[in-house]
Amino acid sequence: RWPRARLREDPILAGRTASRAFSGARRGRPGLHLSGTNFQLKVWEALLRVPPGAATTYAEVARRIGRPRAARAVAGAVAANPVAWIIPCHRVLRSFGGLGGYRWGLERKQAMLGWEAARAGVRAARTS
């Protein structure tokens, strides 16, 4: 998306940037401006309501946003999420309990789900 960007490690600058992003948080939500379609924004808002340590399905997200037949479109919106840890797309599983896909790899998705479940004191979501 940013072909001319150069990445460099700068923990101090990263900390300042993160502080600014989260300083406008309301009700635990970061103060970020996201660009997406109306549908994507509705999906991302629904993901923000899935508590840490919990999981949902693409079909359930579709139902929650009032589009019960749009599970595949929800999957596309989840995949387009530009801030994956902040908008917790890793909490979405397939209806039969499988992990589904994950842009940064299924091992990372499973680790994130397990870490959140451990911190929340709940059993990890079924992933098989």
PDB file of C-alpha atoms in Angstrom:
ATOM      1  CA  ARG A   1       0.000   0.000   0.000  1.00  0.00           C
ATOM      2  CA  TRP A   2       2.935   2.316   0.659  1.00  0.00           C
ATOM      3  CA  PRO A   3       5.561   1.127  -1.867  1.00  0.00           C
ATOM      4  CA  ARG A   4       8.041   3.924  -1.133  1.00  0.00           C
ATOM      5  CA  ALA A   5       7.826   3.613   2.638  1.00  0.00           C
ATOM      6  CA  ARG A   6      10.949   2.743   4.586  1.00  0.00           C
ATOM      7  CA  LEU A   7      10.678   0.948   7.903  1.00  0.00           C
ATOM      8  CA  ARG A   8      13.020   1.795  10.722  1.00  0.00           C
ATOM      9  CA  GLU A   9      12.978   0.868  14.373  1.00  0.00           C
ATOM     10  CA  ASP A  10      12.462   3.792  16.732  1.00  0.00           C
ATOM     11  CA  PRO A  11      10.943   2.703  20.070  1.00  0.00           C
ATOM     12  CA  ILE A  12      10.747   6.256  21.420  1.00  0.00           C
ATOM     13  CA  LEU A  13       8.904   7.627  18.392  1.00  0.00           C
ATOM     14  CA  ALA A  14       6.686   4.531  18.277  1.00  0.00           C
ATOM     15  CA  GLY A  15       5.784   5.037  21.949  1.00  0.00           C
ATOM     16  CA  ARG A  16       4.893   8.680  21.360  1.00  0.00           C
ATOM     17  CA  THR A  17       2.781   7.804  18.333  1.00  0.00           C
ATOM     18  CA  ALA A  18       0.949   5.068  20.233  1.00  0.00           C
ATOM     19  CA  SER A  19       0.316   7.430  23.139  1.00  0.00           C
ATOM     20  CA  ARG A  20      -1.225   9.990  20.784  1.00  0.00           C
ATOM     21  CA  ALA A  21      -3.360   7.342  19.071  1.00  0.00           C
ATOM     22  CA  PHE A  22      -4.720   6.065  22.377  1.00  0.00           C
ATOM     23  CA  SER A  23      -5.005   9.354  24.270  1.00  0.00           C
ATOM     24  CA  GLY A  24      -8.334  10.125  22.586  1.00  0.00           C
ATOM     25  CA  ALA A  25      -9.775   6.774  23.589  1.00  0.00           C
ATOM     26  CA  ARG A  26     -13.388   6.698  24.663  1.00  0.00           C
ATOM     27  CA  ARG A  27     -14.801   3.642  26.399  1.00  0.00           C
ATOM     28  CA  GLY A  28     -11.616   1.708  25.727  1.00  0.00           C
ATOM     29  CA  ARG A  29     -11.540   2.506  22.002  1.00  0.00           C
ATOM     30  CA  PRO A  30      -8.521   4.122  20.419  1.00  0.00           C
ATOM     31  CA  GLY A  31      -8.835   7.545  18.852  1.00  0.00           C
ATOM     32  CA  LEU A  32      -8.109   6.569  15.254  1.00  0.00           C
ATOM     33  CA  HIS A  33      -9.481   7.655  11.919  1.00  0.00           C
ATOM     34  CA  LEU A  34     -10.055   4.723   9.589  1.00  0.00           C
ATOM     35  CA  SER A  35     -10.863   4.805   5.923  1.00  0.00           C
ATOM     36  CA  GLY A  36     -13.179   2.119   4.601  1.00  0.00           C
ATOM     37  CA  THR A  37     -16.554   1.533   3.040  1.00  0.00           C
ATOM     38  CA  ASN A  38     -19.667   1.907   5.174  1.00  0.00           C
ATOM     39  CA  PHE A  39     -19.922  -1.887   5.245  1.00  0.00           C
ATOM     40  CA  GLN A  40     -16.307  -2.303   6.360  1.00  0.00           C
ATOM     41  CA  LEU A  41     -16.743   0.284   9.095  1.00  0.00           C
ATOM     42  CA  LYS A  42     -19.840  -1.536  10.405  1.00  0.00           C
ATOM     43  CA  VAL A  43     -17.915  -4.816  10.470  1.00  0.00           C
ATOM     44  CA  TRP A  44     -14.947  -3.227  12.258  1.00  0.00           C
ATOM     45  CA  GLU A  45     -17.261  -1.617  14.821  1.00  0.00           C
ATOM     46  CA  ALA A  46     -18.832  -5.029  15.458  1.00  0.00           C
ATOM     47  CA  LEU A  47     -15.363  -6.516  16.006  1.00  0.00           C
ATOM     48  CA  LEU A  48     -14.641  -3.893  18.646  1.00  0.00           C
ATOM     49  CA  ARG A  49     -17.571  -5.292  20.643  1.00  0.00           C
ATOM     50  CA  VAL A  50     -16.115  -8.828  20.800  1.00  0.00           C
ATOM     51  CA  PRO A  51     -14.479  -9.003  24.244  1.00  0.00           C
ATOM     52  CA  PRO A  52     -10.889 -10.168  24.733  1.00  0.00           C
ATOM     53  CA  GLY A  53     -10.746 -13.918  25.232  1.00  0.00           C
ATOM     54  CA  ALA A  54     -13.936 -14.436  23.222  1.00  0.00           C
ATOM     55  CA  ALA A  55     -14.446 -15.385  19.607  1.00  0.00           C
ATOM     56  CA  THR A  56     -17.223 -14.970  17.086  1.00  0.00           C
ATOM     57  CA  THR A  57     -17.933 -16.162  13.547  1.00  0.00           C
ATOM     58  CA  TYR A  58     -18.215 -14.415  10.214  1.00  0.00           C
ATOM     59  CA  ALA A  59     -21.902 -15.389  10.141  1.00  0.00           C
ATOM     60  CA  GLU A  60     -22.478 -13.953  13.616  1.00  0.00           C
ATOM     61  CA  VAL A  61     -20.830 -10.666  12.677  1.00  0.00           C
ATOM     62  CA  ALA A  62     -23.025 -10.533   9.563  1.00  0.00           C
ATOM     63  CA  ARG A  63     -26.102 -11.083  11.731  1.00  0.00           C
ATOM     64  CA  ARG A  64     -25.008  -8.411  14.227  1.00  0.00           C
ATOM     65  CA  ILE A  65     -24.682  -5.759  11.526  1.00  0.00           C
ATOM     66  CA  GLY A  66     -28.099  -6.610  10.089  1.00  0.00           C
ATOM     67  CA  ARG A  67     -26.812  -8.469   7.011  1.00  0.00           C
ATOM     68  CA  PRO A  68     -27.313 -12.145   7.941  1.00  0.00           C
ATOM     69  CA  ARG A  69     -26.549 -13.436   4.431  1.00  0.00           C
ATOM     70  CA  ALA A  70     -23.303 -11.484   4.048  1.00  0.00           C
ATOM     71  CA  ALA A  71     -20.821 -13.769   5.843  1.00  0.00           C
ATOM     72  CA  ARG A  72     -18.461 -13.838   2.839  1.00  0.00           C
ATOM     73  CA  ALA A  73     -18.544 -10.057   2.543  1.00  0.00           C
ATOM     74  CA  VAL A  74     -17.809  -9.862   6.273  1.00  0.00           C
ATOM     75  CA  ALA A  75     -14.765 -12.084   5.691  1.00  0.00           C
ATOM     76  CA  GLY A  76     -13.556  -9.620   3.060  1.00  0.00           C
ATOM     77  CA  ALA A  77     -14.032  -6.670   5.418  1.00  0.00           C
ATOM     78  CA  VAL A  78     -12.224  -8.525   8.199  1.00  0.00           C
ATOM     79  CA  ALA A  79      -9.317  -9.217   5.823  1.00  0.00           C
ATOM     80  CA  ALA A  80      -9.184  -5.518   4.865  1.00  0.00           C
ATOM     81  CA  ASN A  81      -8.772  -4.390   8.485  1.00  0.00           C
ATOM     82  CA  PRO A  82      -5.749  -2.051   8.467  1.00  0.00           C
ATOM     83  CA  VAL A  83      -5.069  -2.189  12.236  1.00  0.00           C
ATOM     84  CA  ALA A  84      -5.376  -5.838  13.147  1.00  0.00           C
ATOM     85  CA  TRP A  85      -4.514  -5.832  16.846  1.00  0.00           C
ATOM     86  CA  ILE A  86      -6.555  -2.712  17.577  1.00  0.00           C
ATOM     87  CA  ILE A  87      -9.587  -3.945  15.655  1.00  0.00           C
ATOM     88  CA  PRO A  88      -9.497  -7.583  16.740  1.00  0.00           C
ATOM     89  CA  CYS A  89     -10.045  -9.455  13.482  1.00  0.00           C
ATOM     90  CA  HIS A  90      -8.206 -12.430  15.007  1.00  0.00           C
ATOM     91  CA  ARG A  91     -11.335 -13.094  17.128  1.00  0.00           C
ATOM     92  CA  VAL A  92     -13.350 -14.201  14.087  1.00  0.00           C
ATOM     93  CA  LEU A  93     -13.546 -17.930  13.382  1.00  0.00           C
ATOM     94  CA  ARG A  94     -15.336 -20.093  10.853  1.00  0.00           C
ATOM     95  CA  SER A  95     -18.796 -21.321  11.843  1.00  0.00           C
ATOM     96  CA  PHE A  96     -17.537 -24.862  12.436  1.00  0.00           C
ATOM     97  CA  GLY A  97     -14.825 -23.557  14.792  1.00  0.00           C
ATOM     98  CA  GLY A  98     -11.845 -23.555  12.426  1.00  0.00           C
ATOM     99  CA  LEU A  99      -9.446 -20.644  12.464  1.00  0.00           C
ATOM    100  CA  GLY A 100     -10.222 -19.516   8.934  1.00  0.00           C
ATOM    101  CA  GLY A 101      -7.599 -17.277   7.397  1.00  0.00           C
ATOM    102  CA  TYR A 102      -5.372 -14.616   8.853  1.00  0.00           C
ATOM    103  CA  ARG A 103      -3.268 -12.120   6.969  1.00  0.00           C
ATOM    104  CA  TRP A 104      -0.311 -12.549   9.341  1.00  0.00           C
ATOM    105  CA  GLY A 105      -0.479 -16.342   9.575  1.00  0.00           C
ATOM    106  CA  LEU A 106      -2.618 -18.855  11.428  1.00  0.00           C
ATOM    107  CA  GLU A 107       0.052 -19.539  14.055  1.00  0.00           C
ATOM    108  CA  ARG A 108      -0.046 -15.874  15.046  1.00  0.00           C
ATOM    109  CA  LYS A 109      -3.859 -15.866  15.118  1.00  0.00           C
ATOM    110  CA  GLN A 110      -3.912 -18.925  17.352  1.00  0.00           C
ATOM    111  CA  ALA A 111      -1.262 -17.420  19.643  1.00  0.00           C
ATOM    112  CA  MET A 112      -3.220 -14.150  19.924  1.00  0.00           C
ATOM    113  CA  LEU A 113      -6.436 -16.013  20.775  1.00  0.00           C
ATOM    114  CA  GLY A 114      -4.633 -18.123  23.369  1.00  0.00           C
ATOM    115  CA  TRP A 115      -2.899 -15.112  24.935  1.00  0.00           C
ATOM    116  CA  GLU A 116      -6.181 -13.202  25.222  1.00  0.00           C
ATOM    117  CA  ALA A 117      -7.999 -16.221  26.626  1.00  0.00           C
ATOM    118  CA  ALA A 118      -5.288 -16.719  29.253  1.00  0.00           C
ATOM    119  CA  ARG A 119      -5.397 -13.041  30.256  1.00  0.00           C
ATOM    120  CA  ALA A 120      -9.199 -13.090  30.406  1.00  0.00           C
ATOM    121  CA  GLY A 121      -9.193 -16.327  32.406  1.00  0.00           C
ATOM    122  CA  VAL A 122     -11.304 -18.233  29.889  1.00  0.00           C
ATOM    123  CA  ARG A 123     -10.747 -21.373  27.895  1.00  0.00           C
ATOM    124  CA  ALA A 124      -9.256 -20.684  24.446  1.00  0.00           C
ATOM    125  CA  ALA A 125     -11.598 -20.768  21.473  1.00  0.00           C
ATOM    126  CA  ARG A 126     -11.824 -24.117  19.709  1.00  0.00           C
ATOM    127  CA  THR A 127      -9.681 -24.034  16.586  1.00  0.00           C
ATOM    128  CA  SER A 128     -10.099 -27.419  14.925  1.00  0.00           C
TER     129      SER A 128
END
